[in-house]
Amino acid sequence: MPTAFLNARLIDPASGLDSPGAVLVENGTILDFGAHLFAGGAPSGVETIDCHGHVLAPGLVDMRVFTGEPGEEHREDLASASAAAAAGGVTAFVIMPNTSPVIDDVALVDFIRRRARDAARVRVHVMAALTKGLAGQEMTEIGLLGAAGAVGFTDGTKPVMDAQLLRRALTYSKLFDSLIVQHAEDPSLAAAGVMNEGELSTRLGLAGIPAAAETIIVERDLRLVELTGGRYHVSQISCRDTLEVIRTAKRRGLPVTCGVSADHLSLNETDIGEYRTFFKLSPPLRAEADRQAMVDGLTDGTIDVVVSGHNPQDPDTKRRPFAQAADGAVGLETLLPVILERVHNGDLPIADALACVTCRPADILGVDAGRLAAGAAADMTLIDLSKPWVVDADALKSKSKNTAHENRRFQGRAVRTIVGGHTVFQT
Amino acid sequence: MSVAAEQPGLSFPHKHLLGIKGLTAHDIHALLDLADMYVDQSRQVDKKSSILRGRTQINLFFEASTRTQSSFELAGKRLGADVMNMSVSTSSVKKGETLIDTAVTLNAMQPDLLVVRHPDSGAVALLAQKMDCGVVNGGDGSHEHPTQALLDALTIRRRLGRIEGLRIAICGDILHSRVARSNIHLLIQLGASVHVIAPPTLMPAGIEALGAKAFSSMLDGLDGCDVVMMLRLQMERMTGSFIPSTREYFHLYGLDYAKLAYAKPNALVMHPGPMNRGVEIDSRVADDADRSLIREQVEMGVAVRMAVLDALSRHLPNR
């Protein structure tokens, strides 16, 4: 039976649609939608869902998620990550290849996709390793991996340092129009650093990572992009100077895109307080001026996408002295609320904000998602823009509870998540 | 019977001593006043009192230490505590979970006072969260070493009568030094002006936000200083090249009479030890009985640690 979503505020960032209306779904795809639909009244022979005037938007696409599957399922598996995603209004996410074993082989891409089909509530895409074993020395089989379904190539948490290798990868990937994704941090400058370098690292007696460790890699890579014309994406930027470098490159028309994590939009280094390891991230949380620059970059469109950077860690890896603790925070369930916070603060309109987590990541990845369109998959998120709520770590769906937003008050969240026409989450 | 009745009055409202940051000038002077009394006690033939009789003190050192550990051991014993030393090599305790486990295990042994040194900044505070007893930070990473700063302050206060209004230079590897951070907090809290002097590669970012004035030249930094505190060059914390050689370091930053001449006449010289003679300090300066306070610092160390153990023990439940 077809399903009608009635009494909704439809927002489709790709087409600029923002109007009251309805959506009709059958067999997992959108048949029709718009203000005209069912304007005369409730249809018959159709299952109806009243949206109570909430925003019905394309489901969120999260470009950067870590799971523990395969290898460390006690931290997170595809099933638990997808439950967290559904609860956060995320209908598709991309997992990073930093698993055990590393996703650098066609069989592993295949394995993940099959596992996801069986176990996950939302759509799972795979980003494969750019170098074999993430060792930074030999290129993986970009063509075969892409054919198997890999949506991009990255060494995840490791920067590709060999300039010659990156140059060849950017050149070779043009054959398939593949996306090359960099984690921008110069390891020799970052060295033993565990947080942003500055007054606070000095006070805490922790080794710092200068902002230049990020900027210098992006500057170098952009030269290679210019040389090769390959499609290049910086997974997460964190500092003002990097933003400026990317802004200039975009103005010159280079094929470059970049993302920022929700945490870097909403937190800064002072949140570390007295060695709170849940705020130990990579790249590190930066100064307030950098955070503000990230918001500006989002507003003016220099930053293309917002990611959760979801990285589940358990007490074994987090309840340690700061320098020894693992990087990362879970974020699938707080991605949308952080973005809505920017909307409520007046930094950018709702449609632009949603574009950063719907059509733009879908376009960069080349996946069919992120749009309300006739014939498109019925992956949608119903959003209550004003619902106040408080983050309770224990209530998170993720197996790991290392949120950087515990007890934080948010306004607005996903109240229903729909994948292929089926409701996979509902408050 | 109230314990407080046997002891001089003291208002020190902290259960642990994890750092100088967070202490008021009043807290610091209260500890120093108490330490003055313990200097006298330690100079008597019978050095022992019974304030901590029946109490158990554990010295837990994750980093090798001779001076600090023996100073804490002596301090505890002079107050009548049962003192146990535990040296844990960091190679066997790499995981923080093990650190928490260690804390839980030790806590079950019901110590009254725990002194901890650890190579990671913040590790002592992390461990203290799991302990019911009083915890003293015996040095954590590059963060704080509060008893060193207190003993330095006691040494200066006894020699010059005050700390307020003095100009004090701290020279050397500021970047890796917990002694420098604790001293900056303490000296500024007590109204001194602090000059930090280091080669630019060993000067941490944003140090002036702590209230100190930064110099890369010894001659500029020492100008008008009443006290010159030298720091040890911490070779073991240096990964990569911070300075070209110890020879060049001594040439530029080693304290000899020529450089000391830029400080006030009769300026005093201090060093937390152990010294690298000929690297950061010239032997003749270090051994100059009129100028060097280095041996006195060691004596004050025991008294200050007695005061700290005493102060924290007053928050313990009486049996």
XYZ file of C-alpha atoms in Angstrom:
746
model
C 0.000 0.000 0.000
C 1.294 3.470 -0.798
C 2.087 5.756 2.091
C 1.206 9.439 2.207
C 3.086 11.843 4.454
C 0.597 14.629 5.023
C 0.671 18.047 6.601
C 4.441 18.495 6.279
C 6.710 21.452 5.634
C 8.677 20.138 2.682
C 12.252 21.340 2.388
C 14.415 20.185 -0.488
C 17.719 22.070 -0.398
C 18.717 20.946 -3.893
C 15.715 22.512 -5.617
C 15.089 25.281 -3.115
C 11.638 23.960 -2.301
C 10.261 25.104 1.058
C 6.507 24.839 1.274
C 3.702 23.035 3.038
C 2.745 19.865 1.270
C 2.725 16.097 1.167
C 4.790 13.179 -0.142
C 3.469 9.974 -1.636
C 5.689 6.923 -1.373
C 5.300 3.518 -2.925
C 7.723 0.584 -3.162
C 10.446 2.565 -1.462
C 10.458 5.467 -3.876
C 8.868 8.875 -3.967
C 5.964 8.829 -6.437
C 4.938 12.433 -6.088
C 5.322 15.335 -3.719
C 4.530 18.996 -3.383
C 2.022 21.566 -2.216
C -0.603 20.422 -4.703
C -0.625 16.828 -3.512
C -3.744 15.887 -1.509
C -4.544 19.577 -1.200
C -8.187 18.599 -1.490
C -8.107 16.271 1.510
C -6.965 12.897 2.821
C -6.767 10.224 0.154
C -8.322 6.795 0.405
C -6.595 3.449 -0.116
C -3.398 4.943 1.194
C -1.690 4.650 4.552
C -1.401 8.158 5.947
C 1.140 9.634 8.310
C 0.435 13.056 9.765
C 3.619 15.122 9.947
C 2.053 17.756 12.235
C 3.622 20.562 10.251
C 7.189 19.398 10.963
C 9.940 19.672 8.387
C 10.139 16.749 5.990
C 13.535 16.835 4.316
C 15.786 14.415 2.458
C 17.506 12.025 4.866
C 20.927 13.108 6.091
C 24.079 11.776 4.431
C 27.077 11.588 6.768
C 30.406 11.378 4.942
C 32.607 10.381 7.878
C 31.737 7.562 10.262
C 33.971 5.046 11.996
C 32.636 1.721 13.197
C 34.392 -1.163 14.848
C 33.200 -3.645 12.236
C 35.138 -5.584 11.266
C 37.603 -6.035 14.106
C 36.353 -4.114 17.105
C 32.666 -4.823 17.280
C 32.608 -4.169 21.032
C 32.967 -0.452 20.242
C 30.416 -0.369 17.436
C 29.073 -2.637 14.747
C 27.113 -1.762 11.637
C 23.825 -2.558 13.362
C 24.454 -0.267 16.345
C 25.937 2.492 14.190
C 22.887 2.353 11.950
C 20.569 2.520 14.963
C 22.417 5.645 16.088
C 22.210 7.032 12.557
C 18.470 6.415 12.362
C 17.959 8.126 15.706
C 19.885 11.110 14.386
C 17.923 11.385 11.149
C 20.863 10.046 9.116
C 19.636 7.746 6.350
C 23.026 7.076 4.749
C 26.553 7.147 6.063
C 30.002 6.438 4.762
C 32.313 4.263 6.796
C 36.028 4.837 6.881
C 38.500 2.071 5.960
C 40.337 2.185 9.310
C 39.057 -1.187 10.440
C 40.778 -4.426 11.223
C 41.405 -5.682 8.601
C 41.725 -2.475 6.608
C 39.183 -2.044 3.803
C 41.662 -2.069 0.948
C 40.373 -5.040 -0.995
C 37.321 -5.708 -3.169
C 36.261 -8.631 -0.963
C 36.066 -6.358 2.080
C 33.983 -3.733 0.315
C 31.698 -6.542 -0.691
C 31.640 -7.941 2.843
C 30.680 -4.594 4.363
C 27.937 -4.002 1.826
C 26.457 -7.439 2.431
C 26.722 -7.095 6.202
C 25.072 -3.698 6.000
C 22.260 -5.006 3.854
C 21.524 -7.663 6.500
C 22.161 -5.737 9.692
C 21.825 -2.017 9.084
C 18.661 0.047 9.235
C 20.080 2.788 7.041
C 22.182 2.807 3.889
C 25.888 2.210 4.415
C 28.503 3.287 1.896
C 32.140 2.362 1.991
C 35.143 4.578 1.529
C 38.062 2.338 0.668
C 41.693 2.795 1.613
C 43.730 4.902 -0.779
C 46.889 2.982 0.041
C 47.289 -0.723 0.777
C 47.078 -1.399 4.479
C 46.891 2.384 5.012
C 50.671 2.195 4.859
C 50.963 5.219 2.578
C 53.145 3.419 0.039
C 51.138 1.637 -2.664
C 47.905 2.698 -4.304
C 44.921 0.379 -3.882
C 42.894 -0.936 -6.842
C 40.911 2.237 -7.314
C 39.101 0.974 -10.408
C 38.028 -2.390 -9.020
C 37.159 -1.007 -5.601
C 35.088 1.718 -7.216
C 33.290 -0.851 -9.340
C 32.571 -2.840 -6.166
C 30.893 0.211 -4.705
C 33.550 2.246 -2.897
C 32.426 5.884 -2.978
C 35.834 7.403 -2.334
C 39.409 6.704 -1.339
C 41.118 7.812 1.825
C 43.503 6.656 4.489
C 40.923 7.839 7.013
C 42.742 9.031 10.106
C 46.135 8.928 8.419
C 47.401 11.611 6.086
C 48.889 10.563 2.766
C 52.325 12.123 3.078
C 54.090 10.858 -0.044
C 53.545 13.664 -2.559
C 54.442 11.491 -5.530
C 51.944 8.833 -4.483
C 49.199 11.399 -3.968
C 49.984 12.983 -7.306
C 49.633 9.616 -9.035
C 46.443 8.789 -7.139
C 44.916 12.121 -8.154
C 45.961 11.528 -11.758
C 44.920 7.883 -11.957
C 41.600 8.479 -10.221
C 40.527 10.742 -13.088
C 40.040 7.586 -15.126
C 37.018 6.819 -12.931
C 36.246 10.324 -11.677
C 36.948 8.932 -8.195
C 37.091 11.072 -5.094
C 40.371 11.315 -3.185
C 39.914 12.266 0.468
C 42.738 13.572 2.634
C 43.114 13.710 6.405
C 45.145 16.893 6.604
C 47.679 16.753 9.396
C 51.434 16.782 8.974
C 52.622 14.047 11.346
C 56.050 15.549 11.880
C 54.560 18.895 12.944
C 51.840 17.253 14.989
C 54.508 14.946 16.482
C 53.490 13.956 20.001
C 50.808 16.665 20.104
C 47.451 15.828 21.634
C 45.551 19.136 21.505
C 45.605 22.539 19.856
C 48.892 24.357 20.438
C 48.451 27.558 22.405
C 47.975 29.040 25.820
C 45.737 26.199 26.936
C 48.167 23.426 25.970
C 50.825 25.364 27.853
C 48.651 25.593 30.949
C 47.781 21.910 30.851
C 51.339 20.853 30.101
C 50.178 18.925 27.036
C 52.087 18.808 23.765
C 50.357 20.953 21.143
C 49.507 20.536 17.456
C 49.924 23.819 15.587
C 47.231 24.866 13.121
C 49.947 24.956 10.462
C 50.141 21.139 10.603
C 46.782 21.124 8.826
C 47.174 24.121 6.543
C 50.562 23.048 5.217
C 49.175 19.717 3.946
C 46.190 21.362 2.242
C 48.476 23.924 0.620
C 50.741 21.212 -0.720
C 47.862 19.057 -1.898
C 46.242 21.935 -3.745
C 49.412 22.273 -5.816
C 48.990 18.621 -6.742
C 45.319 19.170 -7.543
C 46.343 21.989 -9.826
C 48.944 19.756 -11.438
C 46.607 16.806 -11.955
C 43.009 18.013 -12.000
C 41.954 15.116 -9.718
C 38.908 15.413 -7.465
C 40.144 16.241 -3.977
C 38.251 16.505 -0.713
C 39.582 17.419 2.746
C 37.630 15.285 5.181
C 37.653 17.823 8.001
C 39.207 21.225 8.354
C 39.560 22.872 11.740
C 41.371 26.177 11.422
C 40.953 29.585 9.921
C 44.060 29.538 7.737
C 43.021 26.289 6.051
C 39.627 27.779 5.322
C 41.289 30.771 3.683
C 43.485 28.523 1.532
C 40.463 26.540 0.339
C 38.465 29.687 -0.290
C 41.231 30.943 -2.575
C 41.513 27.594 -4.366
C 37.777 27.500 -5.011
C 37.885 31.001 -6.386
C 40.496 29.763 -8.833
C 38.184 26.960 -9.873
C 40.120 23.980 -8.527
C 38.101 20.765 -8.031
C 38.330 20.921 -4.241
C 35.712 20.382 -1.560
C 35.966 20.164 2.199
C 34.063 19.196 5.302
C 33.929 20.182 8.913
C 32.780 18.111 11.849
C 29.767 19.113 13.896
C 32.059 19.114 16.937
C 34.374 21.696 15.391
C 31.356 23.882 14.651
C 30.122 23.843 18.197
C 33.093 23.290 20.524
C 36.525 24.742 21.072
C 39.708 23.786 22.921
C 38.514 25.214 26.237
C 35.934 22.427 26.409
C 38.832 20.115 27.290
C 38.805 21.784 30.708
C 40.773 19.618 33.083
C 41.864 16.834 30.748
C 38.434 15.665 29.582
C 39.368 12.991 27.074
C 35.935 12.958 25.388
C 37.066 16.220 23.814
C 40.246 14.707 22.422
C 39.597 14.687 18.697
C 41.542 14.559 15.460
C 41.956 17.224 14.184
C 42.034 18.733 17.680
C 39.428 21.224 18.843
C 40.881 24.625 18.016
C 40.623 28.145 19.367
C 37.318 30.023 19.466
C 38.405 32.198 16.521
C 38.882 29.035 14.484
C 35.472 27.699 15.479
C 33.926 30.995 14.457
C 35.764 30.784 11.143
C 34.271 27.318 10.570
C 30.798 28.776 11.081
C 31.634 31.586 8.653
C 32.925 29.047 6.132
C 29.658 27.193 6.395
C 27.671 30.380 5.957
C 29.547 31.544 2.864
C 29.670 28.071 1.317
C 33.450 27.566 1.435
C 32.770 24.499 3.551
C 30.703 22.059 1.514
C 29.631 19.462 4.023
C 29.217 18.824 7.720
C 30.092 15.389 9.042
C 29.660 13.735 12.397
C 33.116 12.202 12.460
C 31.371 9.542 14.567
C 34.158 7.636 16.301
C 33.034 5.267 19.032
C 35.541 4.646 21.827
C 35.001 2.644 24.978
C 36.209 3.354 28.525
C 39.333 1.267 27.903
C 40.506 3.704 25.288
C 39.141 6.912 26.852
C 39.581 6.532 30.628
C 43.286 7.193 30.384
C 45.615 10.101 30.952
C 44.839 12.625 28.198
C 47.985 11.981 26.172
C 47.298 8.248 26.088
C 43.561 8.412 25.372
C 42.180 7.621 21.922
C 40.903 10.358 19.598
C 37.270 10.709 18.655
C 33.693 11.180 19.784
C 30.398 9.629 18.754
C 28.280 12.055 16.766
C 25.640 10.448 14.551
C 22.843 11.426 16.936
C 24.048 14.997 17.476
C 24.910 15.938 13.879
C 21.479 17.330 13.041
C 20.958 19.126 16.394
C 24.317 20.912 16.037
C 23.352 22.069 12.551
C 19.959 23.228 13.772
C 21.735 25.164 16.517
C 23.534 27.159 13.805
C 20.160 27.788 12.158
C 18.562 28.927 15.413
C 21.563 31.206 16.006
C 20.887 32.860 12.670
C 24.156 31.808 11.022
C 22.469 30.356 7.968
C 18.990 29.516 6.664
C 17.573 26.057 7.232
C 17.794 25.061 3.574
C 21.499 25.951 3.323
C 22.191 24.140 6.571
C 20.430 21.007 5.396
C 22.226 21.162 2.040
C 25.494 20.500 3.923
C 24.189 17.145 5.103
C 21.958 16.111 2.189
C 22.452 16.999 -1.474
C 26.018 18.301 -1.208
C 27.595 15.207 0.336
C 25.491 13.079 -2.038
C 26.835 15.013 -5.027
C 30.445 14.844 -3.854
C 30.128 11.108 -3.275
C 28.167 10.557 -6.469
C 25.433 8.640 -4.699
C 21.737 8.876 -5.479
C 20.489 10.462 -2.272
C 19.862 13.752 -0.562
C 16.921 14.936 -2.669
C 13.139 15.018 -2.634
C 12.362 14.063 -6.206
C 9.893 11.893 -8.009
C 11.536 8.525 -8.577
C 14.154 9.103 -5.872
C 14.553 6.667 -2.986
C 12.156 7.553 -0.169
C 14.939 8.341 2.345
C 13.568 11.173 4.440
C 13.844 12.716 7.853
C 11.026 14.374 9.732
C 12.461 17.167 11.861
C 10.876 18.948 14.776
C 12.801 22.220 14.574
C 11.972 23.479 18.021
C 11.776 20.413 20.273
C 14.011 21.079 23.285
C 15.961 18.104 24.583
C 19.013 17.263 26.625
C 21.678 14.798 25.542
C 21.806 11.792 27.842
C 24.871 9.686 27.031
C 23.278 6.529 28.391
C 20.290 6.969 26.095
C 22.443 7.115 22.954
C 21.922 4.215 20.573
C 25.610 3.823 19.868
C 27.408 1.040 21.745
C 29.950 3.631 22.889
C 28.915 6.625 24.937
C 31.813 8.978 24.286
C 29.779 12.008 23.280
C 31.279 15.481 23.453
C 27.806 16.887 24.093
C 26.729 15.158 27.298
C 24.007 17.092 29.148
C 23.953 19.675 26.418
C 20.656 21.362 25.662
C 19.608 21.273 22.036
C 16.633 22.641 20.214
C 15.288 20.417 17.463
C 15.875 16.837 16.398
C 14.743 14.078 14.072
C 11.370 12.702 15.162
C 10.972 10.126 12.400
C 13.512 8.634 10.023
C 12.377 6.935 6.840
C 14.598 4.704 4.691
C 13.176 3.268 1.483
C 9.707 4.277 2.605
C 9.977 2.389 5.920
C 10.094 4.157 9.243
C 13.345 3.044 10.892
C 13.161 5.430 13.819
C 10.429 7.326 15.554
C 10.417 9.266 18.827
C 40.186 14.238 71.529
C 40.388 16.674 68.678
C 43.542 16.341 66.599
C 43.467 20.010 65.774
C 43.928 20.843 69.447
C 47.459 19.369 69.393
C 48.492 21.262 66.299
C 48.804 24.874 65.373
C 45.677 26.151 63.693
C 45.562 25.869 59.935
C 42.973 26.711 57.382
C 43.729 24.738 54.241
C 40.442 23.812 52.621
C 41.721 21.269 50.081
C 41.477 17.495 50.284
C 44.225 16.961 47.688
C 47.209 18.955 46.529
C 47.076 18.482 42.770
C 48.621 21.781 41.728
C 49.413 25.335 42.725
C 46.719 26.590 40.390
C 43.597 26.849 42.489
C 45.433 27.789 45.692
C 44.971 31.270 47.120
C 47.810 33.377 48.485
C 46.385 32.619 51.905
C 46.549 28.840 51.299
C 50.158 29.131 50.185
C 51.267 31.246 53.145
C 49.448 28.905 55.530
C 51.467 25.978 54.177
C 54.698 27.960 54.294
C 54.036 29.041 57.911
C 53.469 25.430 58.877
C 56.603 24.414 56.979
C 58.646 26.987 58.953
C 57.682 25.098 62.082
C 58.755 21.812 60.538
C 62.130 23.281 59.610
C 62.684 23.828 63.328
C 61.455 20.334 64.163
C 63.791 18.816 61.578
C 66.784 20.594 63.112
C 66.256 19.049 66.537
C 67.932 15.885 67.748
C 64.533 14.207 68.050
C 63.044 14.957 64.667
C 59.990 12.807 65.078
C 56.439 13.723 65.969
C 53.310 11.612 66.020
C 50.819 13.640 64.043
C 50.508 10.915 61.434
C 50.913 7.978 63.822
C 48.851 5.067 62.593
C 48.447 6.671 59.181
C 49.593 4.915 56.018
C 51.338 6.911 53.316
C 52.029 5.394 49.911
C 54.541 6.959 47.531
C 53.553 5.786 44.071
C 56.155 6.720 41.477
C 55.580 5.924 37.816
C 58.714 7.857 36.964
C 62.147 7.326 38.465
C 62.940 9.772 41.239
C 65.487 9.745 44.001
C 65.192 13.168 45.564
C 61.470 13.751 45.582
C 60.641 10.231 46.657
C 63.148 10.172 49.524
C 62.061 13.653 50.579
C 58.412 12.538 50.800
C 59.473 9.346 52.558
C 61.449 11.235 55.168
C 58.649 13.763 55.617
C 56.101 11.028 56.271
C 58.399 9.169 58.666
C 59.226 12.305 60.666
C 55.491 12.751 61.216
C 55.120 9.164 62.376
C 53.352 7.686 59.342
C 53.981 4.229 57.968
C 55.462 4.909 54.549
C 55.486 2.509 51.648
C 57.312 3.232 48.406
C 56.035 1.793 45.159
C 57.989 2.310 41.976
C 56.111 1.237 38.915
C 57.950 1.150 35.658
C 55.883 2.802 32.997
C 56.600 0.013 30.545
C 54.408 -2.363 32.524
C 51.709 0.273 33.009
C 51.057 1.655 29.581
C 47.298 1.698 29.710
C 45.223 4.279 31.540
C 42.749 1.597 32.457
C 45.570 -0.001 34.392
C 46.153 3.350 36.062
C 42.527 3.384 37.185
C 42.866 -0.251 38.244
C 45.972 0.637 40.212
C 44.030 3.403 41.949
C 41.141 1.116 42.809
C 43.541 -1.537 44.106
C 45.485 0.927 46.228
C 42.310 2.485 47.526
C 41.205 -0.911 48.811
C 44.361 -0.995 50.940
C 42.992 2.045 52.770
C 45.941 4.401 52.650
C 45.514 7.797 54.272
C 47.863 9.717 52.034
C 49.043 8.983 48.532
C 51.926 10.745 46.799
C 51.966 10.210 43.032
C 54.388 11.037 40.277
C 53.411 10.198 36.692
C 54.887 11.015 33.269
C 51.491 12.130 31.849
C 49.983 15.545 32.503
C 46.675 15.195 34.315
C 47.288 11.578 35.374
C 47.456 12.393 39.102
C 44.101 14.187 39.000
C 42.616 11.227 37.096
C 43.877 8.844 39.771
C 42.680 11.094 42.602
C 39.111 10.749 41.331
C 39.191 7.104 42.420
C 40.846 7.616 45.811
C 39.225 8.295 49.159
C 42.499 9.420 50.744
C 44.416 12.666 50.379
C 46.466 12.778 47.171
C 49.632 14.821 46.642
C 50.872 15.507 43.141
C 54.563 14.641 43.157
C 54.869 15.806 39.548
C 52.658 15.021 36.533
C 54.107 15.236 33.037
C 54.760 18.825 32.046
C 51.850 20.080 34.121
C 52.591 20.761 37.817
C 54.987 19.930 40.624
C 53.418 21.844 43.495
C 55.690 20.791 46.365
C 58.734 21.929 44.387
C 57.211 25.385 43.956
C 56.313 25.490 47.653
C 59.805 24.548 48.740
C 61.282 27.135 46.395
C 58.970 29.754 47.864
C 59.863 28.736 51.424
C 63.558 28.971 50.609
C 63.149 32.464 49.141
C 60.849 33.660 51.896
C 63.244 32.540 54.619
C 66.250 34.116 52.913
C 64.757 37.382 51.690
C 61.815 37.703 54.082
C 59.202 38.059 51.381
C 58.150 37.082 47.896
C 55.924 39.994 47.031
C 57.678 42.597 44.922
C 60.642 40.401 44.005
C 61.718 39.899 40.417
C 62.450 36.249 39.790
C 63.865 34.663 36.644
C 63.103 31.074 35.640
C 65.585 29.903 33.012
C 65.855 26.884 30.798
C 63.552 24.281 29.351
C 60.236 25.989 30.134
C 58.407 23.927 27.492
C 58.763 20.593 29.255
C 58.972 21.867 32.820
C 56.265 21.243 35.399
C 58.482 23.029 37.942
C 58.295 26.186 35.821
C 54.503 26.077 35.574
C 53.988 25.551 39.307
C 56.510 28.252 40.127
C 54.956 30.763 37.748
C 51.516 30.196 39.307
C 52.851 30.451 42.842
C 55.180 33.430 42.455
C 52.591 35.469 40.597
C 49.915 34.538 43.126
C 52.207 35.896 45.855
C 52.927 39.134 44.015
C 56.356 38.562 42.475
C 57.147 39.448 38.885
C 58.392 36.497 36.878
C 60.750 36.480 33.909
C 60.898 33.237 31.963
C 63.990 32.785 29.835
C 64.376 30.014 27.268
C 65.605 29.372 23.753
C 62.618 29.980 21.431
C 62.280 26.249 20.736
C 61.841 25.521 24.443
C 59.419 28.395 25.140
C 55.791 27.196 25.202
C 53.110 29.040 23.234
C 51.074 31.619 25.122
C 53.255 31.530 28.248
C 52.699 35.237 28.888
C 49.007 34.531 29.454
C 50.115 32.917 32.711
C 51.399 36.313 33.828
C 55.118 35.829 33.206
C 57.267 37.928 30.900
C 59.096 35.917 28.244
C 62.697 36.470 27.149
C 64.950 34.597 24.758
C 68.084 36.408 25.919
C 69.620 35.662 29.310
C 71.084 39.147 29.544
C 67.724 40.862 29.017
C 65.782 38.431 31.160
C 68.140 38.523 34.128
C 68.123 42.302 34.339
C 67.190 43.401 37.850
C 66.367 39.920 39.111
C 66.591 39.105 42.827
C 66.543 35.357 42.290
C 67.586 33.195 39.358
C 65.948 29.762 39.180
C 67.677 27.421 36.786
C 65.877 24.420 35.314
C 67.293 21.084 34.332
C 67.544 20.429 30.606
C 65.172 17.474 30.325
C 66.886 15.338 27.745
C 64.470 12.454 28.362
C 61.446 14.514 27.304
C 63.051 15.824 24.159
C 62.038 14.005 21.048
C 63.619 15.627 18.055
C 65.982 18.501 17.910
C 65.195 21.427 20.195
C 68.744 22.706 20.593
C 71.772 21.943 18.458
C 74.053 20.836 21.296
C 74.521 21.118 25.041
C 77.722 23.028 24.329
C 75.846 25.707 22.432
C 73.142 25.675 25.096
C 75.673 26.365 27.823
C 77.204 29.123 25.758
C 73.855 30.890 25.421
C 71.889 29.870 28.508
C 74.269 28.234 30.981
C 74.466 30.261 34.189
C 78.008 31.419 34.878
C 79.289 34.446 36.751
C 79.383 36.527 33.574
C 75.661 36.106 32.935
C 74.766 36.251 36.619
C 76.340 39.709 36.709
C 73.337 41.017 34.754
C 71.031 40.180 37.652
C 70.953 42.281 40.814
C 74.199 42.325 42.809
C 74.088 39.358 45.206
C 71.179 37.807 43.328
C 70.510 34.311 44.598
C 70.710 31.137 42.497
C 68.388 28.142 42.742
C 68.067 24.789 40.965
C 65.516 22.017 41.594
C 68.118 19.324 40.916
C 69.482 17.075 39.721
C 71.920 19.460 38.046
C 73.647 18.969 34.721
C 76.836 20.783 35.629
C 78.340 22.515 32.640
C 75.069 22.280 30.696
C 72.709 24.676 32.431
C 74.861 25.827 35.333
C 78.532 26.432 35.932
C 79.904 24.411 38.864
C 81.402 27.430 40.579
C 78.071 29.236 40.606
C 76.246 26.132 41.820
C 78.712 25.667 44.677
C 78.987 29.350 45.683
C 77.840 29.274 49.298
C 76.944 32.976 49.270
C 74.815 32.883 46.162
C 73.526 29.340 45.753
C 70.477 28.159 47.691
C 70.566 24.715 46.163
C 71.391 22.764 49.324
C 68.924 24.777 51.346
C 66.208 23.911 48.837
C 66.675 20.227 49.630
C 66.276 20.861 53.365
C 63.174 22.996 52.782
C 61.788 20.214 50.604
C 61.392 17.883 53.555
C 59.780 20.583 55.716
C 57.343 21.647 53.013
C 56.314 18.061 52.362
C 55.773 17.548 56.098
C 53.519 20.609 56.048
C 51.575 19.337 53.045
C 51.091 15.860 54.515
C 50.021 17.418 57.818
C 47.591 19.803 56.115
C 45.932 17.103 54.036
C 45.747 14.702 56.970
C 43.528 17.153 58.816
C 40.788 16.397 56.285
C 40.984 12.668 56.981
C 38.328 11.124 59.163
C 39.587 10.608 62.718
C 39.377 7.147 64.073
